[in-house]
Amino acid sequence: MNFKTKSIILILMAQLCAINLFSAEINTDLGTTFEFAEKDIAELMRSQALNNKDKLQKKYDEYRQDYKNKLDNIGPKIANKPTPAYRDNEFYIDSTYTNPRDIRDHRGVLLYPKGFRFNPLSYIKIPYKVVFIDGTRKNELQWVLDNNLTNSTGIRILLTDGKYRVAKKFFNHHVFFATDEIIKKFGVLHTPSIAEQVGQKMLIKEYLVKIDGNNTIDESKYPSLIIDLLEENKKNQFIAPQEKINFNDLNITKEFNNIIKGDDK
């Protein structure tokens, strides 16, 4: 080890010793401490909520009423609604599908060419009948009951119009919604209709249902679905229905937060 290297090592050791000598004094000087001037955020929010409880209650009531209105008006949205059947009738629907374009795999190998035709009913069996009814017509709802169509697991009831709340209460049974695509696929033109698979085709039967007196549904006789949900929640764990409500347009969270923060106008 040469003289220059030894000198550098000695200088470094001397500096380390100096730091150790003064470290006790340095560590004891922590500076001045102060109490937090800001209020606890949880206490601040609690205070704001108490001071604005009337506004919060009003906003909650508006939110609940809006939710109730949306829930009670859930129903199918169909552009071309089937009309009432004017006679008993039946016909078959050919479910054969024609491929509109070439279908290739990831290597570009042609699997199914454009124009390829196949019938899904050659490969599957629909295990139930599908009943299409207009839920705004009292005679069609009663027709379902008169034919015991709610007492079979082999039946699916689809509304083409009307409110889920009314039909569910009328039947004391769950119902489903038809869509434009379903209406088109099954070739439903009139209601009530029953669709069932016969071999490799769908058989559609239309039924003429006579009107006896007033055919209008009195919706006031059928209470809000929100009552059912509250009762169900008491009995067991709440399970959300298939028909989901979109809350994105309510802006409730933002409004509540603004009230709590005191930013509301």
PDB file of C-alpha atoms in Angstrom:
ATOM      1  CA  MET A   1       0.000   0.000   0.000  1.00  0.00           C
ATOM      2  CA  ASN A   2       1.613   3.287  -1.046  1.00  0.00           C
ATOM      3  CA  PHE A   3       1.766   6.487   0.950  1.00  0.00           C
ATOM      4  CA  LYS A   4      -1.051   8.211  -0.961  1.00  0.00           C
ATOM      5  CA  THR A   5      -3.507   5.399  -0.315  1.00  0.00           C
ATOM      6  CA  LYS A   6      -2.645   5.311   3.391  1.00  0.00           C
ATOM      7  CA  SER A   7      -3.236   9.052   3.650  1.00  0.00           C
ATOM      8  CA  ILE A   8      -6.712   8.816   2.127  1.00  0.00           C
ATOM      9  CA  ILE A   9      -7.715   6.027   4.520  1.00  0.00           C
ATOM     10  CA  LEU A  10      -6.518   8.014   7.550  1.00  0.00           C
ATOM     11  CA  ILE A  11      -8.492  11.097   6.449  1.00  0.00           C
ATOM     12  CA  LEU A  12     -11.701   9.075   6.070  1.00  0.00           C
ATOM     13  CA  MET A  13     -11.258   7.469   9.500  1.00  0.00           C
ATOM     14  CA  ALA A  14     -10.731  10.870  11.074  1.00  0.00           C
ATOM     15  CA  GLN A  15     -13.970  12.194   9.518  1.00  0.00           C
ATOM     16  CA  LEU A  16     -15.952   9.204  10.782  1.00  0.00           C
ATOM     17  CA  CYS A  17     -14.623   9.702  14.293  1.00  0.00           C
ATOM     18  CA  ALA A  18     -15.615  13.364  14.207  1.00  0.00           C
ATOM     19  CA  ILE A  19     -19.173  12.479  13.173  1.00  0.00           C
ATOM     20  CA  ASN A  20     -19.491   9.958  16.007  1.00  0.00           C
ATOM     21  CA  LEU A  21     -18.276  12.513  18.566  1.00  0.00           C
ATOM     22  CA  PHE A  22     -20.961  15.044  17.656  1.00  0.00           C
ATOM     23  CA  SER A  23     -23.805  12.627  16.814  1.00  0.00           C
ATOM     24  CA  ALA A  24     -25.322  12.694  20.324  1.00  0.00           C
ATOM     25  CA  GLU A  25     -25.653  16.454  20.215  1.00  0.00           C
ATOM     26  CA  ILE A  26     -27.090  16.405  16.708  1.00  0.00           C
ATOM     27  CA  ASN A  27     -29.739  13.761  17.503  1.00  0.00           C
ATOM     28  CA  THR A  28     -31.013  15.574  20.599  1.00  0.00           C
ATOM     29  CA  ASP A  29     -32.000  18.692  18.631  1.00  0.00           C
ATOM     30  CA  LEU A  30     -35.319  17.623  17.052  1.00  0.00           C
ATOM     31  CA  GLY A  31     -36.732  21.073  16.551  1.00  0.00           C
ATOM     32  CA  THR A  32     -40.046  22.570  17.744  1.00  0.00           C
ATOM     33  CA  THR A  33     -43.243  20.495  17.484  1.00  0.00           C
ATOM     34  CA  PHE A  34     -46.778  21.837  17.199  1.00  0.00           C
ATOM     35  CA  GLU A  35     -50.324  20.432  17.647  1.00  0.00           C
ATOM     36  CA  PHE A  36     -52.344  19.746  14.492  1.00  0.00           C
ATOM     37  CA  ALA A  37     -54.389  22.811  13.556  1.00  0.00           C
ATOM     38  CA  GLU A  38     -56.662  20.884  11.179  1.00  0.00           C
ATOM     39  CA  LYS A  39     -59.817  19.216  12.473  1.00  0.00           C
ATOM     40  CA  ASP A  40     -60.167  15.456  12.350  1.00  0.00           C
ATOM     41  CA  ILE A  41     -61.686  14.655   8.938  1.00  0.00           C
ATOM     42  CA  ALA A  42     -64.152  12.133  10.376  1.00  0.00           C
ATOM     43  CA  GLU A  43     -65.395  14.651  12.948  1.00  0.00           C
ATOM     44  CA  LEU A  44     -65.593  17.357  10.294  1.00  0.00           C
ATOM     45  CA  MET A  45     -67.732  15.187   8.001  1.00  0.00           C
ATOM     46  CA  ARG A  46     -69.949  14.144  10.905  1.00  0.00           C
ATOM     47  CA  SER A  47     -70.455  17.789  11.875  1.00  0.00           C
ATOM     48  CA  GLN A  48     -71.255  18.812   8.301  1.00  0.00           C
ATOM     49  CA  ALA A  49     -73.746  15.971   7.980  1.00  0.00           C
ATOM     50  CA  LEU A  50     -75.534  16.981  11.195  1.00  0.00           C
ATOM     51  CA  ASN A  51     -75.637  20.620  10.137  1.00  0.00           C
ATOM     52  CA  ASN A  52     -77.113  19.660   6.752  1.00  0.00           C
ATOM     53  CA  LYS A  53     -79.366  16.790   7.796  1.00  0.00           C
ATOM     54  CA  ASP A  54     -82.470  18.376   6.241  1.00  0.00           C
ATOM     55  CA  LYS A  55     -80.759  18.696   2.861  1.00  0.00           C
ATOM     56  CA  LEU A  56     -79.432  15.159   3.104  1.00  0.00           C
ATOM     57  CA  GLN A  57     -82.855  13.807   4.043  1.00  0.00           C
ATOM     58  CA  LYS A  58     -84.455  15.624   1.118  1.00  0.00           C
ATOM     59  CA  LYS A  59     -81.848  14.288  -1.283  1.00  0.00           C
ATOM     60  CA  TYR A  60     -82.257  10.775   0.119  1.00  0.00           C
ATOM     61  CA  ASP A  61     -86.039  10.985  -0.343  1.00  0.00           C
ATOM     62  CA  GLU A  62     -85.557  12.114  -3.957  1.00  0.00           C
ATOM     63  CA  TYR A  63     -83.098   9.280  -4.547  1.00  0.00           C
ATOM     64  CA  ARG A  64     -85.456   6.698  -3.050  1.00  0.00           C
ATOM     65  CA  GLN A  65     -88.432   7.954  -5.076  1.00  0.00           C
ATOM     66  CA  ASP A  66     -86.409   7.939  -8.286  1.00  0.00           C
ATOM     67  CA  TYR A  67     -85.230   4.397  -7.565  1.00  0.00           C
ATOM     68  CA  LYS A  68     -88.813   3.325  -6.817  1.00  0.00           C
ATOM     69  CA  ASN A  69     -90.076   4.847 -10.075  1.00  0.00           C
ATOM     70  CA  LYS A  70     -87.392   3.117 -12.118  1.00  0.00           C
ATOM     71  CA  LEU A  71     -87.982  -0.207 -10.390  1.00  0.00           C
ATOM     72  CA  ASP A  72     -91.758  -0.084 -10.754  1.00  0.00           C
ATOM     73  CA  ASN A  73     -91.613   0.822 -14.447  1.00  0.00           C
ATOM     74  CA  ILE A  74     -89.233  -1.917 -15.555  1.00  0.00           C
ATOM     75  CA  GLY A  75     -90.532  -3.606 -18.667  1.00  0.00           C
ATOM     76  CA  PRO A  76     -89.582  -4.706 -22.183  1.00  0.00           C
ATOM     77  CA  LYS A  77     -88.507  -2.112 -24.730  1.00  0.00           C
ATOM     78  CA  ILE A  78     -89.552  -3.403 -28.132  1.00  0.00           C
ATOM     79  CA  ALA A  79     -89.628  -1.270 -31.277  1.00  0.00           C
ATOM     80  CA  ASN A  80     -92.083  -3.411 -33.274  1.00  0.00           C
ATOM     81  CA  LYS A  81     -94.537  -4.809 -30.749  1.00  0.00           C
ATOM     82  CA  PRO A  82     -96.684  -7.794 -31.747  1.00  0.00           C
ATOM     83  CA  THR A  83    -100.377  -7.010 -32.163  1.00  0.00           C
ATOM     84  CA  PRO A  84    -103.318  -8.941 -30.644  1.00  0.00           C
ATOM     85  CA  ALA A  85    -104.062 -12.241 -32.374  1.00  0.00           C
ATOM     86  CA  TYR A  86    -107.237 -11.954 -34.464  1.00  0.00           C
ATOM     87  CA  ARG A  87    -107.643 -15.723 -35.005  1.00  0.00           C
ATOM     88  CA  ASP A  88    -106.225 -19.051 -33.905  1.00  0.00           C
ATOM     89  CA  ASN A  89    -103.286 -19.823 -36.139  1.00  0.00           C
ATOM     90  CA  GLU A  90    -100.084 -21.842 -36.273  1.00  0.00           C
ATOM     91  CA  PHE A  91     -97.023 -21.925 -38.499  1.00  0.00           C
ATOM     92  CA  TYR A  92     -93.443 -23.153 -38.529  1.00  0.00           C
ATOM     93  CA  ILE A  93     -90.278 -21.089 -38.431  1.00  0.00           C
ATOM     94  CA  ASP A  94     -87.188 -22.313 -40.256  1.00  0.00           C
ATOM     95  CA  SER A  95     -84.233 -21.499 -38.003  1.00  0.00           C
ATOM     96  CA  THR A  96     -81.590 -22.193 -40.648  1.00  0.00           C
ATOM     97  CA  TYR A  97     -78.750 -19.673 -40.451  1.00  0.00           C
ATOM     98  CA  THR A  98     -76.758 -18.481 -43.477  1.00  0.00           C
ATOM     99  CA  ASN A  99     -73.185 -17.426 -42.774  1.00  0.00           C
ATOM    100  CA  PRO A 100     -72.767 -13.832 -44.093  1.00  0.00           C
ATOM    101  CA  ARG A 101     -68.948 -13.969 -44.462  1.00  0.00           C
ATOM    102  CA  ASP A 102     -65.955 -16.286 -44.524  1.00  0.00           C
ATOM    103  CA  ILE A 103     -64.830 -17.487 -41.099  1.00  0.00           C
ATOM    104  CA  ARG A 104     -61.155 -18.329 -40.739  1.00  0.00           C
ATOM    105  CA  ASP A 105     -58.990 -19.511 -37.873  1.00  0.00           C
ATOM    106  CA  HIS A 106     -55.931 -17.696 -36.489  1.00  0.00           C
ATOM    107  CA  ARG A 107     -53.766 -19.112 -39.296  1.00  0.00           C
ATOM    108  CA  GLY A 108     -56.126 -17.927 -42.016  1.00  0.00           C
ATOM    109  CA  VAL A 109     -57.446 -21.384 -42.800  1.00  0.00           C
ATOM    110  CA  LEU A 110     -61.059 -21.233 -44.016  1.00  0.00           C
ATOM    111  CA  LEU A 111     -63.423 -22.918 -41.558  1.00  0.00           C
ATOM    112  CA  TYR A 112     -66.857 -21.876 -42.818  1.00  0.00           C
ATOM    113  CA  PRO A 113     -67.283 -20.116 -46.174  1.00  0.00           C
ATOM    114  CA  LYS A 114     -69.701 -17.297 -46.853  1.00  0.00           C
ATOM    115  CA  GLY A 115     -73.125 -18.766 -47.614  1.00  0.00           C
ATOM    116  CA  PHE A 116     -72.628 -21.816 -45.383  1.00  0.00           C
ATOM    117  CA  ARG A 117     -76.019 -22.849 -43.942  1.00  0.00           C
ATOM    118  CA  PHE A 118     -76.808 -24.731 -40.770  1.00  0.00           C
ATOM    119  CA  ASN A 119     -79.766 -25.200 -38.448  1.00  0.00           C
ATOM    120  CA  PRO A 120     -79.000 -24.800 -34.708  1.00  0.00           C
ATOM    121  CA  LEU A 121     -82.042 -26.951 -33.890  1.00  0.00           C
ATOM    122  CA  SER A 122     -80.235 -29.885 -35.481  1.00  0.00           C
ATOM    123  CA  TYR A 123     -77.783 -29.775 -32.578  1.00  0.00           C
ATOM    124  CA  ILE A 124     -79.793 -28.520 -29.610  1.00  0.00           C
ATOM    125  CA  LYS A 125     -83.150 -29.141 -27.987  1.00  0.00           C
ATOM    126  CA  ILE A 126     -85.039 -26.261 -26.363  1.00  0.00           C
ATOM    127  CA  PRO A 127     -86.399 -27.922 -23.199  1.00  0.00           C
ATOM    128  CA  TYR A 128     -89.320 -25.567 -22.624  1.00  0.00           C
ATOM    129  CA  LYS A 129     -92.133 -23.733 -24.376  1.00  0.00           C
ATOM    130  CA  VAL A 130     -91.959 -19.962 -24.682  1.00  0.00           C
ATOM    131  CA  VAL A 131     -95.159 -17.990 -24.066  1.00  0.00           C
ATOM    132  CA  PHE A 132     -95.358 -14.452 -25.477  1.00  0.00           C
ATOM    133  CA  ILE A 133     -97.966 -12.138 -23.960  1.00  0.00           C
ATOM    134  CA  ASP A 134     -98.740  -8.437 -23.833  1.00  0.00           C
ATOM    135  CA  GLY A 135     -98.732  -7.473 -20.152  1.00  0.00           C
ATOM    136  CA  THR A 136    -100.881  -4.399 -20.755  1.00  0.00           C
ATOM    137  CA  ARG A 137    -103.878  -6.531 -21.806  1.00  0.00           C
ATOM    138  CA  LYS A 138    -105.896  -7.999 -18.984  1.00  0.00           C
ATOM    139  CA  ASN A 139    -107.397 -10.732 -21.157  1.00  0.00           C
ATOM    140  CA  GLU A 140    -103.965 -12.097 -22.071  1.00  0.00           C
ATOM    141  CA  LEU A 141    -102.828 -12.186 -18.446  1.00  0.00           C
ATOM    142  CA  GLN A 142    -105.997 -14.028 -17.474  1.00  0.00           C
ATOM    143  CA  TRP A 143    -105.537 -16.418 -20.418  1.00  0.00           C
ATOM    144  CA  VAL A 144    -102.194 -17.482 -18.935  1.00  0.00           C
ATOM    145  CA  LEU A 145    -103.864 -18.336 -15.619  1.00  0.00           C
ATOM    146  CA  ASP A 146    -106.828 -20.069 -17.245  1.00  0.00           C
ATOM    147  CA  ASN A 147    -104.439 -22.381 -19.101  1.00  0.00           C
ATOM    148  CA  ASN A 148    -102.280 -23.103 -16.013  1.00  0.00           C
ATOM    149  CA  LEU A 149     -99.195 -21.833 -17.785  1.00  0.00           C
ATOM    150  CA  THR A 150     -97.597 -20.662 -14.537  1.00  0.00           C
ATOM    151  CA  ASN A 151     -97.701 -24.124 -12.950  1.00  0.00           C
ATOM    152  CA  SER A 152     -95.146 -25.823 -15.174  1.00  0.00           C
ATOM    153  CA  THR A 153     -91.352 -25.744 -15.106  1.00  0.00           C
ATOM    154  CA  GLY A 154     -91.447 -26.344 -18.861  1.00  0.00           C
ATOM    155  CA  ILE A 155     -92.826 -22.864 -19.539  1.00  0.00           C
ATOM    156  CA  ARG A 156     -91.092 -19.502 -19.913  1.00  0.00           C
ATOM    157  CA  ILE A 157     -93.340 -16.433 -19.976  1.00  0.00           C
ATOM    158  CA  LEU A 158     -92.011 -13.443 -21.918  1.00  0.00           C
ATOM    159  CA  LEU A 159     -93.620 -10.014 -21.884  1.00  0.00           C
ATOM    160  CA  THR A 160     -93.744  -8.095 -25.140  1.00  0.00           C
ATOM    161  CA  ASP A 161     -95.166  -5.051 -23.359  1.00  0.00           C
ATOM    162  CA  GLY A 162     -96.237  -4.048 -19.863  1.00  0.00           C
ATOM    163  CA  LYS A 163     -94.571  -3.838 -16.489  1.00  0.00           C
ATOM    164  CA  TYR A 164     -92.748  -6.586 -14.673  1.00  0.00           C
ATOM    165  CA  ARG A 165     -94.299  -5.452 -11.375  1.00  0.00           C
ATOM    166  CA  VAL A 166     -97.857  -6.000 -12.604  1.00  0.00           C
ATOM    167  CA  ALA A 167     -97.240  -9.361 -14.292  1.00  0.00           C
ATOM    168  CA  LYS A 168     -95.260 -10.741 -11.357  1.00  0.00           C
ATOM    169  CA  LYS A 169     -98.009  -9.835  -8.901  1.00  0.00           C
ATOM    170  CA  PHE A 170    -100.771 -11.021 -11.222  1.00  0.00           C
ATOM    171  CA  PHE A 171     -99.182 -14.454 -11.654  1.00  0.00           C
ATOM    172  CA  ASN A 172     -97.303 -14.630  -8.346  1.00  0.00           C
ATOM    173  CA  HIS A 173     -94.605 -15.979 -10.623  1.00  0.00           C
ATOM    174  CA  HIS A 174     -91.465 -14.645 -12.293  1.00  0.00           C
ATOM    175  CA  VAL A 175     -91.663 -13.486 -15.894  1.00  0.00           C
ATOM    176  CA  PHE A 176     -89.055 -12.472 -18.448  1.00  0.00           C
ATOM    177  CA  PHE A 177     -88.751  -9.776 -21.109  1.00  0.00           C
ATOM    178  CA  ALA A 178     -88.838 -10.292 -24.842  1.00  0.00           C
ATOM    179  CA  THR A 179     -86.449  -8.293 -27.016  1.00  0.00           C
ATOM    180  CA  ASP A 180     -86.559  -7.224 -30.653  1.00  0.00           C
ATOM    181  CA  GLU A 181     -84.025  -9.934 -31.476  1.00  0.00           C
ATOM    182  CA  ILE A 182     -86.068 -12.657 -29.746  1.00  0.00           C
ATOM    183  CA  ILE A 183     -89.265 -11.490 -31.453  1.00  0.00           C
ATOM    184  CA  LYS A 184     -87.515 -11.635 -34.826  1.00  0.00           C
ATOM    185  CA  LYS A 185     -85.878 -15.031 -34.222  1.00  0.00           C
ATOM    186  CA  PHE A 186     -89.155 -16.646 -33.165  1.00  0.00           C
ATOM    187  CA  GLY A 187     -91.198 -14.878 -35.838  1.00  0.00           C
ATOM    188  CA  VAL A 188     -93.750 -13.621 -33.301  1.00  0.00           C
ATOM    189  CA  LEU A 189     -96.356 -11.428 -34.980  1.00  0.00           C
ATOM    190  CA  HIS A 190     -99.256 -11.604 -32.527  1.00  0.00           C
ATOM    191  CA  THR A 191     -99.952 -12.301 -28.863  1.00  0.00           C
ATOM    192  CA  PRO A 192    -100.660 -14.461 -27.068  1.00  0.00           C
ATOM    193  CA  SER A 193     -98.393 -16.968 -28.797  1.00  0.00           C
ATOM    194  CA  ILE A 194     -96.623 -20.143 -27.750  1.00  0.00           C
ATOM    195  CA  ALA A 195     -93.379 -21.236 -29.391  1.00  0.00           C
ATOM    196  CA  GLU A 196     -92.061 -24.785 -29.070  1.00  0.00           C
ATOM    197  CA  GLN A 197     -89.489 -26.882 -30.870  1.00  0.00           C
ATOM    198  CA  VAL A 198     -90.851 -29.624 -33.097  1.00  0.00           C
ATOM    199  CA  GLY A 199     -88.033 -31.590 -34.663  1.00  0.00           C
ATOM    200  CA  GLN A 200     -85.707 -29.162 -36.378  1.00  0.00           C
ATOM    201  CA  LYS A 201     -88.242 -26.334 -36.599  1.00  0.00           C
ATOM    202  CA  MET A 202     -90.057 -23.982 -34.235  1.00  0.00           C
ATOM    203  CA  LEU A 203     -93.835 -24.226 -34.127  1.00  0.00           C
ATOM    204  CA  ILE A 204     -95.597 -20.937 -33.362  1.00  0.00           C
ATOM    205  CA  LYS A 205     -99.218 -21.052 -32.197  1.00  0.00           C
ATOM    206  CA  GLU A 206    -101.298 -17.884 -32.006  1.00  0.00           C
ATOM    207  CA  TYR A 207    -104.459 -17.744 -29.908  1.00  0.00           C
ATOM    208  CA  LEU A 208    -107.484 -15.519 -30.249  1.00  0.00           C
ATOM    209  CA  VAL A 209    -108.479 -14.351 -26.767  1.00  0.00           C
ATOM    210  CA  LYS A 210    -111.828 -12.600 -26.534  1.00  0.00           C
ATOM    211  CA  ILE A 211    -112.162  -9.413 -24.542  1.00  0.00           C
ATOM    212  CA  ASP A 212    -114.700  -9.556 -21.733  1.00  0.00           C
ATOM    213  CA  GLY A 213    -115.433  -6.067 -20.445  1.00  0.00           C
ATOM    214  CA  ASN A 214    -112.683  -3.620 -19.569  1.00  0.00           C
ATOM    215  CA  ASN A 215    -109.331  -4.894 -20.840  1.00  0.00           C
ATOM    216  CA  THR A 216    -107.242  -2.265 -19.055  1.00  0.00           C
ATOM    217  CA  ILE A 217    -104.993  -3.222 -16.143  1.00  0.00           C
ATOM    218  CA  ASP A 218    -105.515  -1.209 -12.951  1.00  0.00           C
ATOM    219  CA  GLU A 219    -101.861  -0.800 -11.960  1.00  0.00           C
ATOM    220  CA  SER A 220    -102.750   0.728  -8.593  1.00  0.00           C
ATOM    221  CA  LYS A 221    -103.762  -2.746  -7.384  1.00  0.00           C
ATOM    222  CA  TYR A 222    -100.195  -3.968  -7.741  1.00  0.00           C
ATOM    223  CA  PRO A 223     -97.888  -2.513  -5.065  1.00  0.00           C
ATOM    224  CA  SER A 224     -94.334  -1.383  -5.568  1.00  0.00           C
ATOM    225  CA  LEU A 225     -91.612  -3.979  -6.025  1.00  0.00           C
ATOM    226  CA  ILE A 226     -89.540  -2.130  -3.447  1.00  0.00           C
ATOM    227  CA  ILE A 227     -91.831  -3.560  -0.752  1.00  0.00           C
ATOM    228  CA  ASP A 228     -91.032  -7.086  -1.921  1.00  0.00           C
ATOM    229  CA  LEU A 229     -87.325  -6.327  -1.887  1.00  0.00           C
ATOM    230  CA  LEU A 230     -87.462  -4.996   1.670  1.00  0.00           C
ATOM    231  CA  GLU A 231     -89.407  -8.035   2.855  1.00  0.00           C
ATOM    232  CA  GLU A 232     -87.009 -10.379   1.072  1.00  0.00           C
ATOM    233  CA  ASN A 233     -84.081  -8.605   2.676  1.00  0.00           C
ATOM    234  CA  LYS A 234     -85.572  -9.204   6.111  1.00  0.00           C
ATOM    235  CA  LYS A 235     -86.025 -12.927   5.516  1.00  0.00           C
ATOM    236  CA  ASN A 236     -82.669 -13.700   3.953  1.00  0.00           C
ATOM    237  CA  GLN A 237     -79.715 -12.219   2.194  1.00  0.00           C
ATOM    238  CA  PHE A 238     -80.689  -9.737  -0.465  1.00  0.00           C
ATOM    239  CA  ILE A 239     -80.264 -10.962  -4.046  1.00  0.00           C
ATOM    240  CA  ALA A 240     -80.472  -8.364  -6.807  1.00  0.00           C
ATOM    241  CA  PRO A 241     -82.947  -9.116  -9.638  1.00  0.00           C
ATOM    242  CA  GLN A 242     -81.826  -9.700 -13.213  1.00  0.00           C
ATOM    243  CA  GLU A 243     -83.318  -6.410 -14.310  1.00  0.00           C
ATOM    244  CA  LYS A 244     -80.622  -4.044 -13.100  1.00  0.00           C
ATOM    245  CA  ILE A 245     -81.182  -0.343 -12.541  1.00  0.00           C
ATOM    246  CA  ASN A 246     -78.631   2.069 -14.028  1.00  0.00           C
ATOM    247  CA  PHE A 247     -77.789   4.625 -11.331  1.00  0.00           C
ATOM    248  CA  ASN A 248     -75.135   6.458 -13.369  1.00  0.00           C
ATOM    249  CA  ASP A 249     -77.575   9.197 -14.340  1.00  0.00           C
ATOM    250  CA  LEU A 250     -78.639   9.981 -10.759  1.00  0.00           C
ATOM    251  CA  ASN A 251     -75.425  11.779  -9.599  1.00  0.00           C
ATOM    252  CA  ILE A 252     -76.505  11.101  -6.028  1.00  0.00           C
ATOM    253  CA  THR A 253     -73.023  10.382  -4.652  1.00  0.00           C
ATOM    254  CA  LYS A 254     -71.655  13.652  -5.991  1.00  0.00           C
ATOM    255  CA  GLU A 255     -74.570  15.644  -4.579  1.00  0.00           C
ATOM    256  CA  PHE A 256     -74.298  14.015  -1.144  1.00  0.00           C
ATOM    257  CA  ASN A 257     -70.560  14.717  -1.065  1.00  0.00           C
ATOM    258  CA  ASN A 258     -71.119  18.350  -2.028  1.00  0.00           C
ATOM    259  CA  ILE A 259     -73.631  18.792   0.790  1.00  0.00           C
ATOM    260  CA  ILE A 260     -71.281  17.227   3.337  1.00  0.00           C
ATOM    261  CA  LYS A 261     -68.376  19.399   2.150  1.00  0.00           C
ATOM    262  CA  GLY A 262     -70.580  22.495   2.121  1.00  0.00           C
ATOM    263  CA  ASP A 263     -70.100  23.040  -1.626  1.00  0.00           C
ATOM    264  CA  ASP A 264     -73.782  22.829  -2.549  1.00  0.00           C
ATOM    265  CA  LYS A 265     -75.369  25.876  -4.092  1.00  0.00           C
TER     266      LYS A 265
END
